[in-house]
Amino acid sequence: MPGGSTPTRRRILCTHCSLVLEVDEAAKSVSCRHCYKRVVTEALIVKNYVAVRKFHTANRMRITKKGIVYAAVKADDLEIDGVLEGDALAMRGIRLTKRARVKGNLRGRTLVVQPGASLVGDVRIGPDCVPETAALEE
Amino acid sequence: MAESISTKNDDFATVIGPDAQFNGELTFQGGVRIDGKFDGSITTTGKVFVSKSGHLKAEVKAASLALEGKLEGNLTAQDRVELRATGQMLGDVKASKLLVVEGATFIGRCEVGPDVKATPAPVTTAKGVKEPPTMRPVCAGK
C-alpha cells in the first residue's frame, strides 16, 4: 500500500448467515461473500431511540443511558446502559450496567448484571451457548 | 461493584459434606454450604454456597447464593446471586442482583432488578415454621 501501513484484518461472522468473513479492521460495512447481504462491521454507540426489526453489527455495541432500543440485537460485545426491549445475542459477553432496563431473551458467553440493573427474560449464558463462534476459532 | 459473597468456612453453620446425600426439605436460619448432593427444597434467611462438588436438584429460597457446582431448579434470592466460573445453573432465577462469571452456565428464565420482590423467607414461630402471610381476594357475595 503506497504511503500507508499494512492494513490489519480480522475475522468476523456474517450477522445473517453466520459464516466466516475476513474484513479490514477499519471497514464500516461489507457485503457478505456467502449470502451477499450487507454486514455492518463498525462499533455502534446508540444514544437515541431506535425501533427496527433487526439491529446487528459484527463489532461492539453500546446502548448508552439515553439509548432506547426496540429490536432484535446482535453484536460481538454488548453493553447496555439504557433500555433494550427485544432479544439479544452477543458472540462474547453481555454487560448490563446499573441503569440498564432489559426485557427480552439473552444469549451469550458471559453475562454481568451490575447491581441496580433490571433484566426480565429467558437467558442462555455459557461457553457452549454460542456455538456459532466455534467457526471463528478454527 | 459490590463485594462478592464470602464463602469462608466460618460463615456456614450447616455443611452437607462431599460424601453426603440429602433428600427432603431444609428450613433454617443462617448459612449452608453444600459439598455433596441435595434433592428437595431449601428455605433460609441466610446464604447458600454450593461448592464445586455440590449438586442440587432443588427449589431454593435464600438471601443470597454463590454457585460453583450445579443447581437444577428454581432459585429465589432476596439479595445477590453469583454464578462462578465452574457454576452450572439450570432453572429460573429471581433476585435483585446477579453476577455470571466467564465460564459459568446459566440456562433459564431470569428476573433481576431492584424492583423484583423475592418472596420473603418464612417466619419462624414457637410452633414451628409458618408460611408468610398472603393476600386473600375479597369476594363480594350475593
PDB file of N, CA, C and O in Angstrom, chain A residues 109-127 129, chain B residues 1-2 80 97-100 102-114:
ATOM      1  N   ARG A 109     -21.816 -15.653  25.807  1.00  0.00           N
ATOM      2  CA  ARG A 109     -20.840 -16.472  26.555  1.00  0.00           C
ATOM      3  C   ARG A 109     -20.768 -16.053  28.012  1.00  0.00           C
ATOM      4  O   ARG A 109     -20.606 -16.890  28.891  1.00  0.00           O
ATOM      5  N   THR A 110     -20.848 -14.750  28.262  1.00  0.00           N
ATOM      6  CA  THR A 110     -20.789 -14.273  29.650  1.00  0.00           C
ATOM      7  C   THR A 110     -21.859 -13.212  29.860  1.00  0.00           C
ATOM      8  O   THR A 110     -22.309 -12.572  28.906  1.00  0.00           O
ATOM      9  N   LEU A 111     -22.210 -13.043  31.094  1.00  0.00           N
ATOM     10  CA  LEU A 111     -23.199 -12.019  31.455  1.00  0.00           C
ATOM     11  C   LEU A 111     -22.776 -11.370  32.754  1.00  0.00           C
ATOM     12  O   LEU A 111     -22.435 -12.054  33.712  1.00  0.00           O
ATOM     13  N   VAL A 112     -22.789 -10.060  32.766  1.00  0.00           N
ATOM     14  CA  VAL A 112     -22.564  -9.331  34.017  1.00  0.00           C
ATOM     15  C   VAL A 112     -23.738  -8.398  34.210  1.00  0.00           C
ATOM     16  O   VAL A 112     -24.069  -7.630  33.320  1.00  0.00           O
ATOM     17  N   VAL A 113     -24.382  -8.531  35.339  1.00  0.00           N
ATOM     18  CA  VAL A 113     -25.503  -7.648  35.661  1.00  0.00           C
ATOM     19  C   VAL A 113     -25.097  -6.843  36.884  1.00  0.00           C
ATOM     20  O   VAL A 113     -24.978  -7.387  37.979  1.00  0.00           O
ATOM     21  N   GLN A 114     -24.863  -5.579  36.696  1.00  0.00           N
ATOM     22  CA  GLN A 114     -24.455  -4.752  37.836  1.00  0.00           C
ATOM     23  C   GLN A 114     -25.650  -4.495  38.748  1.00  0.00           C
ATOM     24  O   GLN A 114     -26.791  -4.441  38.259  1.00  0.00           O
ATOM     25  N   PRO A 115     -25.385  -4.305  40.031  1.00  0.00           N
ATOM     26  CA  PRO A 115     -26.478  -4.023  40.965  1.00  0.00           C
ATOM     27  C   PRO A 115     -27.268  -2.799  40.506  1.00  0.00           C
ATOM     28  O   PRO A 115     -26.676  -1.781  40.163  1.00  0.00           O
ATOM     29  N   GLY A 116     -28.566  -2.924  40.464  1.00  0.00           N
ATOM     30  CA  GLY A 116     -29.413  -1.819  40.023  1.00  0.00           C
ATOM     31  C   GLY A 116     -30.027  -2.083  38.664  1.00  0.00           C
ATOM     32  O   GLY A 116     -31.069  -1.533  38.335  1.00  0.00           O
ATOM     33  N   ALA A 117     -29.371  -2.932  37.874  1.00  0.00           N
ATOM     34  CA  ALA A 117     -29.901  -3.241  36.543  1.00  0.00           C
ATOM     35  C   ALA A 117     -31.136  -4.116  36.664  1.00  0.00           C
ATOM     36  O   ALA A 117     -31.289  -4.838  37.641  1.00  0.00           O
ATOM     37  N   SER A 118     -31.979  -4.022  35.639  1.00  0.00           N
ATOM     38  CA  SER A 118     -33.179  -4.855  35.653  1.00  0.00           C
ATOM     39  C   SER A 118     -33.208  -5.708  34.386  1.00  0.00           C
ATOM     40  O   SER A 118     -32.943  -5.219  33.299  1.00  0.00           O
ATOM     41  N   LEU A 119     -33.499  -6.981  34.573  1.00  0.00           N
ATOM     42  CA  LEU A 119     -33.490  -7.919  33.442  1.00  0.00           C
ATOM     43  C   LEU A 119     -34.646  -8.898  33.602  1.00  0.00           C
ATOM     44  O   LEU A 119     -34.765  -9.545  34.640  1.00  0.00           O
ATOM     45  N   VAL A 120     -35.484  -8.966  32.592  1.00  0.00           N
ATOM     46  CA  VAL A 120     -36.563  -9.948  32.598  1.00  0.00           C
ATOM     47  C   VAL A 120     -36.535 -10.679  31.257  1.00  0.00           C
ATOM     48  O   VAL A 120     -36.646 -10.052  30.203  1.00  0.00           O
ATOM     49  N   GLY A 121     -36.372 -11.990  31.311  1.00  0.00           N
ATOM     50  CA  GLY A 121     -36.367 -12.755  30.072  1.00  0.00           C
ATOM     51  C   GLY A 121     -35.667 -14.081  30.234  1.00  0.00           C
ATOM     52  O   GLY A 121     -35.103 -14.363  31.288  1.00  0.00           O
ATOM     53  N   ASP A 122     -35.713 -14.860  29.174  1.00  0.00           N
ATOM     54  CA  ASP A 122     -35.012 -16.147  29.187  1.00  0.00           C
ATOM     55  C   ASP A 122     -33.541 -15.905  28.885  1.00  0.00           C
ATOM     56  O   ASP A 122     -33.214 -15.104  28.013  1.00  0.00           O
ATOM     57  N   VAL A 123     -32.701 -16.616  29.596  1.00  0.00           N
ATOM     58  CA  VAL A 123     -31.266 -16.373  29.490  1.00  0.00           C
ATOM     59  C   VAL A 123     -30.552 -17.679  29.169  1.00  0.00           C
ATOM     60  O   VAL A 123     -30.837 -18.702  29.790  1.00  0.00           O
ATOM     61  N   ARG A 124     -29.670 -17.638  28.199  1.00  0.00           N
ATOM     62  CA  ARG A 124     -28.789 -18.788  27.917  1.00  0.00           C
ATOM     63  C   ARG A 124     -27.376 -18.249  27.893  1.00  0.00           C
ATOM     64  O   ARG A 124     -26.960 -17.594  26.925  1.00  0.00           O
ATOM     65  N   ILE A 125     -26.656 -18.500  28.952  1.00  0.00           N
ATOM     66  CA  ILE A 125     -25.305 -17.972  29.090  1.00  0.00           C
ATOM     67  C   ILE A 125     -24.351 -19.126  29.352  1.00  0.00           C
ATOM     68  O   ILE A 125     -24.611 -19.977  30.201  1.00  0.00           O
ATOM     69  N   GLY A 126     -23.244 -19.128  28.656  1.00  0.00           N
ATOM     70  CA  GLY A 126     -22.240 -20.168  28.891  1.00  0.00           C
ATOM     71  C   GLY A 126     -21.360 -20.333  27.678  1.00  0.00           C
ATOM     72  O   GLY A 126     -21.709 -19.876  26.585  1.00  0.00           O
ATOM     73  N   PRO A 127     -20.217 -20.997  27.863  1.00  0.00           N
ATOM     74  CA  PRO A 127     -19.288 -21.177  26.748  1.00  0.00           C
ATOM     75  C   PRO A 127     -19.912 -21.971  25.599  1.00  0.00           C
ATOM     76  O   PRO A 127     -19.527 -21.791  24.444  1.00  0.00           O
ATOM     77  N   CYS A 129     -23.141 -21.943  24.798  1.00  0.00           N
ATOM     78  CA  CYS A 129     -24.429 -21.390  24.367  1.00  0.00           C
ATOM     79  C   CYS A 129     -24.331 -20.579  23.079  1.00  0.00           C
ATOM     80  O   CYS A 129     -25.346 -20.142  22.555  1.00  0.00           O
TER      81      CYS A 129
ATOM     82  N   MET B   1     -18.495  -2.178  41.848  1.00  0.00           N
ATOM     83  CA  MET B   1     -19.171  -3.482  42.007  1.00  0.00           C
ATOM     84  C   MET B   1     -19.199  -3.850  43.481  1.00  0.00           C
ATOM     85  O   MET B   1     -18.215  -3.675  44.183  1.00  0.00           O
ATOM     86  N   ALA B   2     -20.325  -4.356  43.943  1.00  0.00           N
ATOM     87  CA  ALA B   2     -20.441  -4.711  45.354  1.00  0.00           C
ATOM     88  C   ALA B   2     -19.560  -5.916  45.670  1.00  0.00           C
ATOM     89  O   ALA B   2     -19.131  -6.639  44.780  1.00  0.00           O
ATOM     90  N   ARG B  80     -28.424 -11.341  46.450  1.00  0.00           N
ATOM     91  CA  ARG B  80     -27.443 -11.498  45.379  1.00  0.00           C
ATOM     92  C   ARG B  80     -27.282 -12.956  44.955  1.00  0.00           C
ATOM     93  O   ARG B  80     -27.326 -13.855  45.788  1.00  0.00           O
ATOM     94  N   LYS B  97     -29.838  -8.932  42.515  1.00  0.00           N
ATOM     95  CA  LYS B  97     -28.539  -8.751  41.854  1.00  0.00           C
ATOM     96  C   LYS B  97     -28.063 -10.088  41.311  1.00  0.00           C
ATOM     97  O   LYS B  97     -28.250 -11.118  41.955  1.00  0.00           O
ATOM     98  N   LEU B  98     -27.400 -10.041  40.168  1.00  0.00           N
ATOM     99  CA  LEU B  98     -26.913 -11.276  39.547  1.00  0.00           C
ATOM    100  C   LEU B  98     -25.538 -11.050  38.957  1.00  0.00           C
ATOM    101  O   LEU B  98     -25.289 -10.037  38.313  1.00  0.00           O
ATOM    102  N   LEU B  99     -24.658 -11.995  39.172  1.00  0.00           N
ATOM    103  CA  LEU B  99     -23.342 -11.945  38.541  1.00  0.00           C
ATOM    104  C   LEU B  99     -23.055 -13.305  37.924  1.00  0.00           C
ATOM    105  O   LEU B  99     -23.138 -14.325  38.605  1.00  0.00           O
ATOM    106  N   VAL B 100     -22.749 -13.314  36.641  1.00  0.00           N
ATOM    107  CA  VAL B 100     -22.395 -14.555  35.954  1.00  0.00           C
ATOM    108  C   VAL B 100     -20.956 -14.399  35.482  1.00  0.00           C
ATOM    109  O   VAL B 100     -20.669 -13.603  34.590  1.00  0.00           O
ATOM    110  N   GLU B 102     -17.332 -15.455  33.720  1.00  0.00           N
ATOM    111  CA  GLU B 102     -16.988 -16.154  32.481  1.00  0.00           C
ATOM    112  C   GLU B 102     -16.713 -17.631  32.774  1.00  0.00           C
ATOM    113  O   GLU B 102     -15.969 -17.964  33.685  1.00  0.00           O
ATOM    114  N   GLY B 103     -17.342 -18.478  32.017  1.00  0.00           N
ATOM    115  CA  GLY B 103     -17.186 -19.923  32.223  1.00  0.00           C
ATOM    116  C   GLY B 103     -18.417 -20.548  32.833  1.00  0.00           C
ATOM    117  O   GLY B 103     -18.666 -21.737  32.667  1.00  0.00           O
ATOM    118  N   ALA B 104     -19.191 -19.744  33.534  1.00  0.00           N
ATOM    119  CA  ALA B 104     -20.412 -20.263  34.166  1.00  0.00           C
ATOM    120  C   ALA B 104     -21.494 -20.478  33.114  1.00  0.00           C
ATOM    121  O   ALA B 104     -21.501 -19.819  32.080  1.00  0.00           O
ATOM    122  N   THR B 105     -22.383 -21.406  33.415  1.00  0.00           N
ATOM    123  CA  THR B 105     -23.506 -21.681  32.515  1.00  0.00           C
ATOM    124  C   THR B 105     -24.801 -21.331  33.231  1.00  0.00           C
ATOM    125  O   THR B 105     -24.973 -21.674  34.398  1.00  0.00           O
ATOM    126  N   PHE B 106     -25.679 -20.650  32.521  1.00  0.00           N
ATOM    127  CA  PHE B 106     -26.982 -20.307  33.091  1.00  0.00           C
ATOM    128  C   PHE B 106     -28.021 -20.442  31.984  1.00  0.00           C
ATOM    129  O   PHE B 106     -27.955 -19.734  30.988  1.00  0.00           O
ATOM    130  N   ILE B 107     -28.918 -21.376  32.174  1.00  0.00           N
ATOM    131  CA  ILE B 107     -29.996 -21.560  31.209  1.00  0.00           C
ATOM    132  C   ILE B 107     -31.311 -21.520  31.969  1.00  0.00           C
ATOM    133  O   ILE B 107     -31.560 -22.376  32.825  1.00  0.00           O
ATOM    134  N   GLY B 108     -32.108 -20.516  31.701  1.00  0.00           N
ATOM    135  CA  GLY B 108     -33.379 -20.414  32.395  1.00  0.00           C
ATOM    136  C   GLY B 108     -33.954 -19.023  32.298  1.00  0.00           C
ATOM    137  O   GLY B 108     -33.375 -18.150  31.652  1.00  0.00           O
ATOM    138  N   ARG B 109     -35.075 -18.844  32.943  1.00  0.00           N
ATOM    139  CA  ARG B 109     -35.707 -17.527  32.922  1.00  0.00           C
ATOM    140  C   ARG B 109     -35.108 -16.678  34.037  1.00  0.00           C
ATOM    141  O   ARG B 109     -34.735 -17.182  35.092  1.00  0.00           O
ATOM    142  N   CYS B 110     -35.035 -15.409  33.780  1.00  0.00           N
ATOM    143  CA  CYS B 110     -34.341 -14.545  34.719  1.00  0.00           C
ATOM    144  C   CYS B 110     -35.166 -13.306  35.026  1.00  0.00           C
ATOM    145  O   CYS B 110     -35.682 -12.673  34.116  1.00  0.00           O
ATOM    146  N   GLU B 111     -35.333 -13.004  36.277  1.00  0.00           N
ATOM    147  CA  GLU B 111     -35.951 -11.737  36.693  1.00  0.00           C
ATOM    148  C   GLU B 111     -35.018 -11.119  37.701  1.00  0.00           C
ATOM    149  O   GLU B 111     -34.909 -11.588  38.835  1.00  0.00           O
ATOM    150  N   VAL B 112     -34.319 -10.088  37.270  1.00  0.00           N
ATOM    151  CA  VAL B 112     -33.319  -9.468  38.131  1.00  0.00           C
ATOM    152  C   VAL B 112     -33.550  -7.971  38.165  1.00  0.00           C
ATOM    153  O   VAL B 112     -33.829  -7.366  37.136  1.00  0.00           O
ATOM    154  N   GLY B 113     -33.418  -7.387  39.328  1.00  0.00           N
ATOM    155  CA  GLY B 113     -33.529  -5.936  39.430  1.00  0.00           C
ATOM    156  C   GLY B 113     -33.981  -5.529  40.805  1.00  0.00           C
ATOM    157  O   GLY B 113     -34.499  -6.346  41.565  1.00  0.00           O
ATOM    158  N   PRO B 114     -33.783  -4.264  41.121  1.00  0.00           N
ATOM    159  CA  PRO B 114     -34.179  -3.794  42.460  1.00  0.00           C
ATOM    160  C   PRO B 114     -35.677  -3.873  42.671  1.00  0.00           C
ATOM    161  O   PRO B 114     -36.147  -3.927  43.801  1.00  0.00           O
TER     162      PRO B 114
END
